[in-house]
Amino acid sequence: MIGIFDSGTGGMSVYREIRKVLPREKYVYFSDNAHCPYGDKSAEYVRDRGRFITRFLLDKGADVIVIACNTATAAAVSALRAEFPDTPFIGMEPAVKPAALGTRSGVIGVLATAGTLKGSKYLTTKGKFEDNVRIVEAVGRGFVELVEDGRLDGPETEKVVERSLRPLLDAGADTVVLGCTHYPFLKDVISRIAGEDVRVIDPAPSVARHLVDVMEERKLIRGDAAGEQDIELVSSGDPAPLERIFRMINTERV
Ligand code: DGL
């Protein structure tokens, strides 16, 4: 069974890709929306949540855990790997490398939470590419709340998105990295504001491929799902946002 967690519904943008490559697996998804957003919380707080949720997912029978949250990965993945050595953890990291390799303008924009942008892994990756490309960053202020509330489009959403995105575009970014798993649900709005010449990168497909590699290597692919979409949805707060996003990603498929 594959355990997935996020501070809220954002990790569903990762599940959406994972189920394409692992359609016959069982899933349990934990939305920690009673504690959302993680982005402005201390690393220690997010780590504690990560520990609690990991125990919960292991009790449910998870044999691999996807931290479908950049902020939680930055704060907790090393501690969780040390504390739960028998469990493989798959984390998220802003896709700076493909952006740096593909940019024509030499400027890439990274949209993420404050917690992710402060994380040591991100800072190390950024350091590797900074000699060759200019990396400009912005926190997507209010983006997580928009997604949790299901306000994925409309004039108000455009206004909120434009406020954080504009500085990146003004700096000349021709590539925008979505460094928070909530943000792909705003991709249509982001692309509309950025224009068709700007490439918007969602790392979820490559994370899904990496998960397959890890599960193959450890012989964890079971193919024991009871029919299509064997997933248990769990929320620490109101269950409605997760159910809404789940319905939405299922409608997208048809
Ligand atoms: N979806 C999350 C991430 O990838 C967390 C957003 C938040 O709770 O602030 O960073």
Coordinates of C-alpha atoms and ligand atoms in Angstrom, one line a residue:
M1 CA 0.0 0.0 0.0
I2 CA 1.2 3.5 -0.9
G3 CA 0.8 6.2 1.8
I4 CA 0.7 9.8 0.6
F5 CA 0.5 12.9 2.7
D6 CA 0.4 16.7 2.4
S7 CA -0.7 19.6 4.5
G8 CA -3.9 19.5 2.5
T9 CA -5.2 18.7 -1.0
G10 CA -2.0 19.7 -2.9
G11 CA -0.6 16.2 -2.8
M12 CA -3.5 15.1 -5.0
S13 CA -1.6 16.7 -7.9
V14 CA 1.1 14.1 -7.2
Y15 CA -1.4 11.2 -6.7
R16 CA -3.0 12.1 -10.0
E17 CA 0.4 11.3 -11.7
I18 CA 1.2 8.3 -9.5
R19 CA -2.0 6.5 -10.3
K20 CA -1.3 6.7 -14.0
V21 CA 1.9 4.6 -13.6
L22 CA 0.7 2.5 -10.6
P23 CA -3.1 1.9 -11.3
R24 CA -3.4 -1.4 -9.5
E25 CA -2.0 -0.4 -6.1
K26 CA -3.8 0.4 -2.9
Y27 CA -3.5 4.0 -1.6
V28 CA -4.2 5.9 1.6
Y29 CA -4.0 9.7 1.4
F30 CA -3.7 11.9 4.5
S31 CA -4.6 15.6 4.2
D32 CA -3.4 17.4 7.3
N33 CA -5.8 20.3 6.7
A34 CA -6.4 20.9 10.4
H35 CA -2.8 22.1 10.4
C36 CA -2.7 23.7 7.0
P37 CA -0.8 25.7 5.7
Y38 CA 2.6 24.3 6.6
G39 CA 4.5 27.0 4.6
D40 CA 4.9 29.5 7.4
K41 CA 5.2 27.1 10.3
S42 CA 8.5 26.2 12.0
A43 CA 10.4 23.2 10.6
E44 CA 10.0 21.6 14.0
Y45 CA 6.3 21.8 13.9
V46 CA 6.1 20.3 10.4
R47 CA 8.5 17.5 11.5
D48 CA 6.2 16.6 14.4
R49 CA 3.3 16.5 12.0
G50 CA 5.3 14.3 9.7
R51 CA 6.1 11.8 12.5
F52 CA 2.5 11.6 13.5
I53 CA 1.2 11.1 10.0
T54 CA 3.9 8.5 9.2
R55 CA 2.9 6.4 12.2
F56 CA -0.8 6.7 11.1
L57 CA 0.1 5.6 7.5
L58 CA 2.2 2.7 8.7
D59 CA -0.6 1.6 11.0
K60 CA -2.8 1.6 7.9
G61 CA -0.4 -0.8 6.2
A62 CA 1.7 1.6 4.0
D63 CA 5.0 0.1 2.9
V64 CA 6.2 3.2 1.1
I65 CA 5.4 6.9 1.9
V66 CA 5.2 9.7 -0.5
I67 CA 5.7 13.1 1.1
A68 CA 3.6 14.9 -1.5
C69 CA 4.6 18.3 0.0
N70 CA 7.7 20.3 -0.7
T71 CA 7.5 22.0 2.7
A72 CA 7.2 18.8 4.7
T73 CA 10.0 17.2 2.6
A74 CA 12.3 20.2 3.4
A75 CA 11.5 20.1 7.1
A76 CA 11.2 16.4 7.8
V77 CA 12.5 13.9 5.2
S78 CA 15.9 13.4 6.8
A79 CA 14.5 13.0 10.3
L80 CA 11.8 10.6 9.0
R81 CA 14.3 8.4 7.1
A82 CA 16.5 8.2 10.3
E83 CA 13.5 7.4 12.5
F84 CA 11.8 5.0 10.3
P85 CA 14.7 3.2 8.6
D86 CA 12.7 0.4 7.1
T87 CA 10.3 2.6 5.2
P88 CA 11.2 4.2 1.9
F89 CA 10.2 7.9 1.7
I90 CA 9.8 9.7 -1.6
G91 CA 10.0 13.5 -1.2
M92 CA 9.4 16.5 -3.4
E93 CA 11.9 19.1 -4.4
P94 CA 11.5 22.2 -6.7
A95 CA 12.5 21.1 -10.2
V96 CA 15.4 23.5 -10.6
K97 CA 17.6 21.2 -12.7
P98 CA 15.3 20.7 -15.7
A99 CA 14.4 24.4 -15.5
A100 CA 18.1 25.4 -15.5
L101 CA 18.9 23.1 -18.4
G102 CA 15.9 24.3 -20.5
T103 CA 15.9 28.0 -20.0
R104 CA 16.6 30.2 -23.0
S105 CA 16.4 33.6 -21.2
G106 CA 18.8 32.4 -18.5
V107 CA 16.3 33.3 -15.8
I108 CA 14.1 30.8 -14.0
G109 CA 11.4 31.5 -11.5
V110 CA 10.7 29.3 -8.5
L111 CA 7.3 29.6 -6.8
A112 CA 7.2 27.8 -3.4
T113 CA 6.4 28.3 0.3
A114 CA 8.7 30.2 2.6
G115 CA 9.6 26.9 4.4
T116 CA 10.7 25.2 1.1
L117 CA 12.8 28.2 0.0
K118 CA 14.7 28.2 3.3
G119 CA 15.3 24.4 3.2
S120 CA 18.9 23.2 3.0
K121 CA 18.3 20.8 0.1
Y122 CA 16.8 23.5 -2.0
L123 CA 19.6 25.9 -1.2
T124 CA 22.2 23.3 -2.1
T125 CA 20.5 22.6 -5.4
K126 CA 20.1 26.3 -6.2
G127 CA 23.8 26.8 -5.4
K128 CA 24.8 24.2 -8.1
F129 CA 23.0 26.1 -10.9
E130 CA 23.4 29.7 -9.8
D131 CA 26.6 30.3 -11.7
N132 CA 24.9 29.6 -15.0
V133 CA 21.3 30.9 -14.5
R134 CA 19.6 33.5 -12.5
I135 CA 17.1 32.1 -10.1
V136 CA 14.3 34.4 -8.9
E137 CA 11.9 33.2 -6.2
A138 CA 8.5 34.1 -4.9
V139 CA 6.2 32.7 -2.2
G140 CA 2.8 32.0 -3.7
R141 CA 0.9 34.2 -1.2
G142 CA -2.6 32.9 -0.7
F143 CA -2.3 30.1 -3.3
V144 CA -2.7 27.3 -0.8
E145 CA -5.9 28.8 0.6
L146 CA -7.3 29.2 -2.9
V147 CA -6.8 25.6 -3.6
E148 CA -8.1 24.4 -0.3
D149 CA -11.2 26.5 -0.9
G150 CA -11.6 25.2 -4.4
R151 CA -11.3 28.6 -6.0
L152 CA -9.1 27.4 -8.9
D153 CA -10.1 30.1 -11.4
G154 CA -11.9 33.4 -11.7
P155 CA -11.0 37.1 -11.3
E156 CA -10.1 37.0 -7.6
T157 CA -7.9 34.0 -8.1
E158 CA -6.2 35.7 -11.1
K159 CA -5.5 38.7 -8.9
V160 CA -3.9 36.6 -6.1
V161 CA -1.8 34.6 -8.5
E162 CA -0.7 37.6 -10.5
R163 CA 0.6 39.4 -7.4
S164 CA 3.2 36.6 -6.7
L165 CA 3.9 35.6 -10.3
R166 CA 4.4 39.1 -11.8
P167 CA 7.8 39.8 -10.2
L168 CA 9.2 36.6 -11.7
L169 CA 7.9 37.4 -15.2
D170 CA 9.2 41.0 -14.8
A171 CA 12.6 39.6 -14.0
G172 CA 12.6 37.8 -17.3
A173 CA 11.9 34.2 -16.2
D174 CA 10.9 32.0 -19.2
T175 CA 10.5 29.0 -17.0
V176 CA 8.5 28.8 -13.8
V177 CA 9.0 25.9 -11.4
L178 CA 6.0 24.9 -9.3
G179 CA 7.7 24.2 -5.9
C180 CA 4.5 23.5 -4.0
T181 CA 2.2 20.6 -4.7
H182 CA -0.9 22.9 -4.4
Y183 CA 0.2 25.1 -7.2
P184 CA -0.4 22.7 -10.2
F185 CA -4.1 23.1 -9.4
L186 CA -3.6 26.8 -10.4
K187 CA -1.6 25.9 -13.5
D188 CA -4.3 27.1 -16.0
V189 CA -4.3 30.6 -14.3
I190 CA -0.5 30.7 -14.0
S191 CA -0.1 29.8 -17.7
R192 CA -2.7 32.3 -18.8
I193 CA -0.9 35.1 -16.9
A194 CA 2.6 34.0 -17.9
G195 CA 1.7 33.5 -21.6
E196 CA 2.5 30.6 -23.9
D197 CA 6.2 31.4 -24.1
V198 CA 6.7 30.6 -20.5
R199 CA 7.2 26.9 -19.5
V200 CA 5.6 25.9 -16.3
I201 CA 7.1 22.8 -14.6
D202 CA 5.2 20.5 -12.4
P203 CA 7.6 17.8 -11.0
A204 CA 4.8 15.3 -10.2
P205 CA 5.4 13.1 -13.3
S206 CA 9.0 12.6 -12.5
V207 CA 8.3 11.9 -8.8
A208 CA 5.8 9.2 -10.0
R209 CA 8.5 7.6 -12.1
H210 CA 10.9 7.7 -9.3
L211 CA 8.4 6.0 -7.0
V212 CA 8.0 3.2 -9.5
D213 CA 11.8 2.7 -9.6
V214 CA 12.0 2.5 -5.8
M215 CA 9.0 0.1 -5.5
E216 CA 10.4 -2.1 -8.3
E217 CA 13.7 -2.3 -6.6
R218 CA 12.2 -3.2 -3.3
K219 CA 9.6 -5.5 -4.7
L220 CA 6.8 -3.5 -3.3
I221 CA 4.5 -3.4 -6.3
R222 CA 1.6 -5.7 -5.3
G223 CA -1.1 -5.0 -7.8
D224 CA -3.7 -5.9 -5.1
A225 CA -6.1 -3.0 -5.6
A226 CA -9.8 -3.9 -5.2
G227 CA -10.8 -2.5 -8.6
E228 CA -10.0 0.9 -10.0
Q229 CA -8.9 3.6 -7.5
D230 CA -8.6 1.7 -4.3
I231 CA -7.9 4.8 -2.1
E232 CA -8.8 5.8 1.4
L233 CA -9.1 9.6 1.9
V234 CA -8.3 10.8 5.4
S235 CA -8.4 14.5 6.5
S236 CA -7.4 15.8 10.0
G237 CA -10.0 18.6 9.5
D238 CA -13.0 19.1 7.3
P239 CA -13.2 16.3 4.7
A240 CA -14.9 18.4 2.1
P241 CA -11.9 20.0 0.3
L242 CA -10.2 16.7 -0.3
E243 CA -13.4 15.1 -1.6
R244 CA -13.9 18.0 -3.9
I245 CA -10.4 17.8 -5.4
F246 CA -10.7 14.0 -5.7
R247 CA -13.9 14.4 -7.7
M248 CA -12.3 17.1 -9.8
I249 CA -9.2 15.0 -10.8
N250 CA -11.6 12.1 -11.7
T251 CA -13.7 14.4 -13.9
E252 CA -10.5 15.6 -15.7
R253 CA -9.8 12.0 -16.7
V254 CA -12.9 11.6 -18.8
Ligands
DGL1 N1 1.6 21.5 -0.6 C1 2.6 22.0 0.2 C2 3.9 22.1 -0.4 O1 4.2 21.4 -1.4 C3 2.3 22.7 1.5 C4 1.7 24.1 1.3 C5 1.4 24.6 2.7 O2 0.8 24.0 3.5 O3 1.9 25.8 2.9 O4 4.8 22.8 0.0

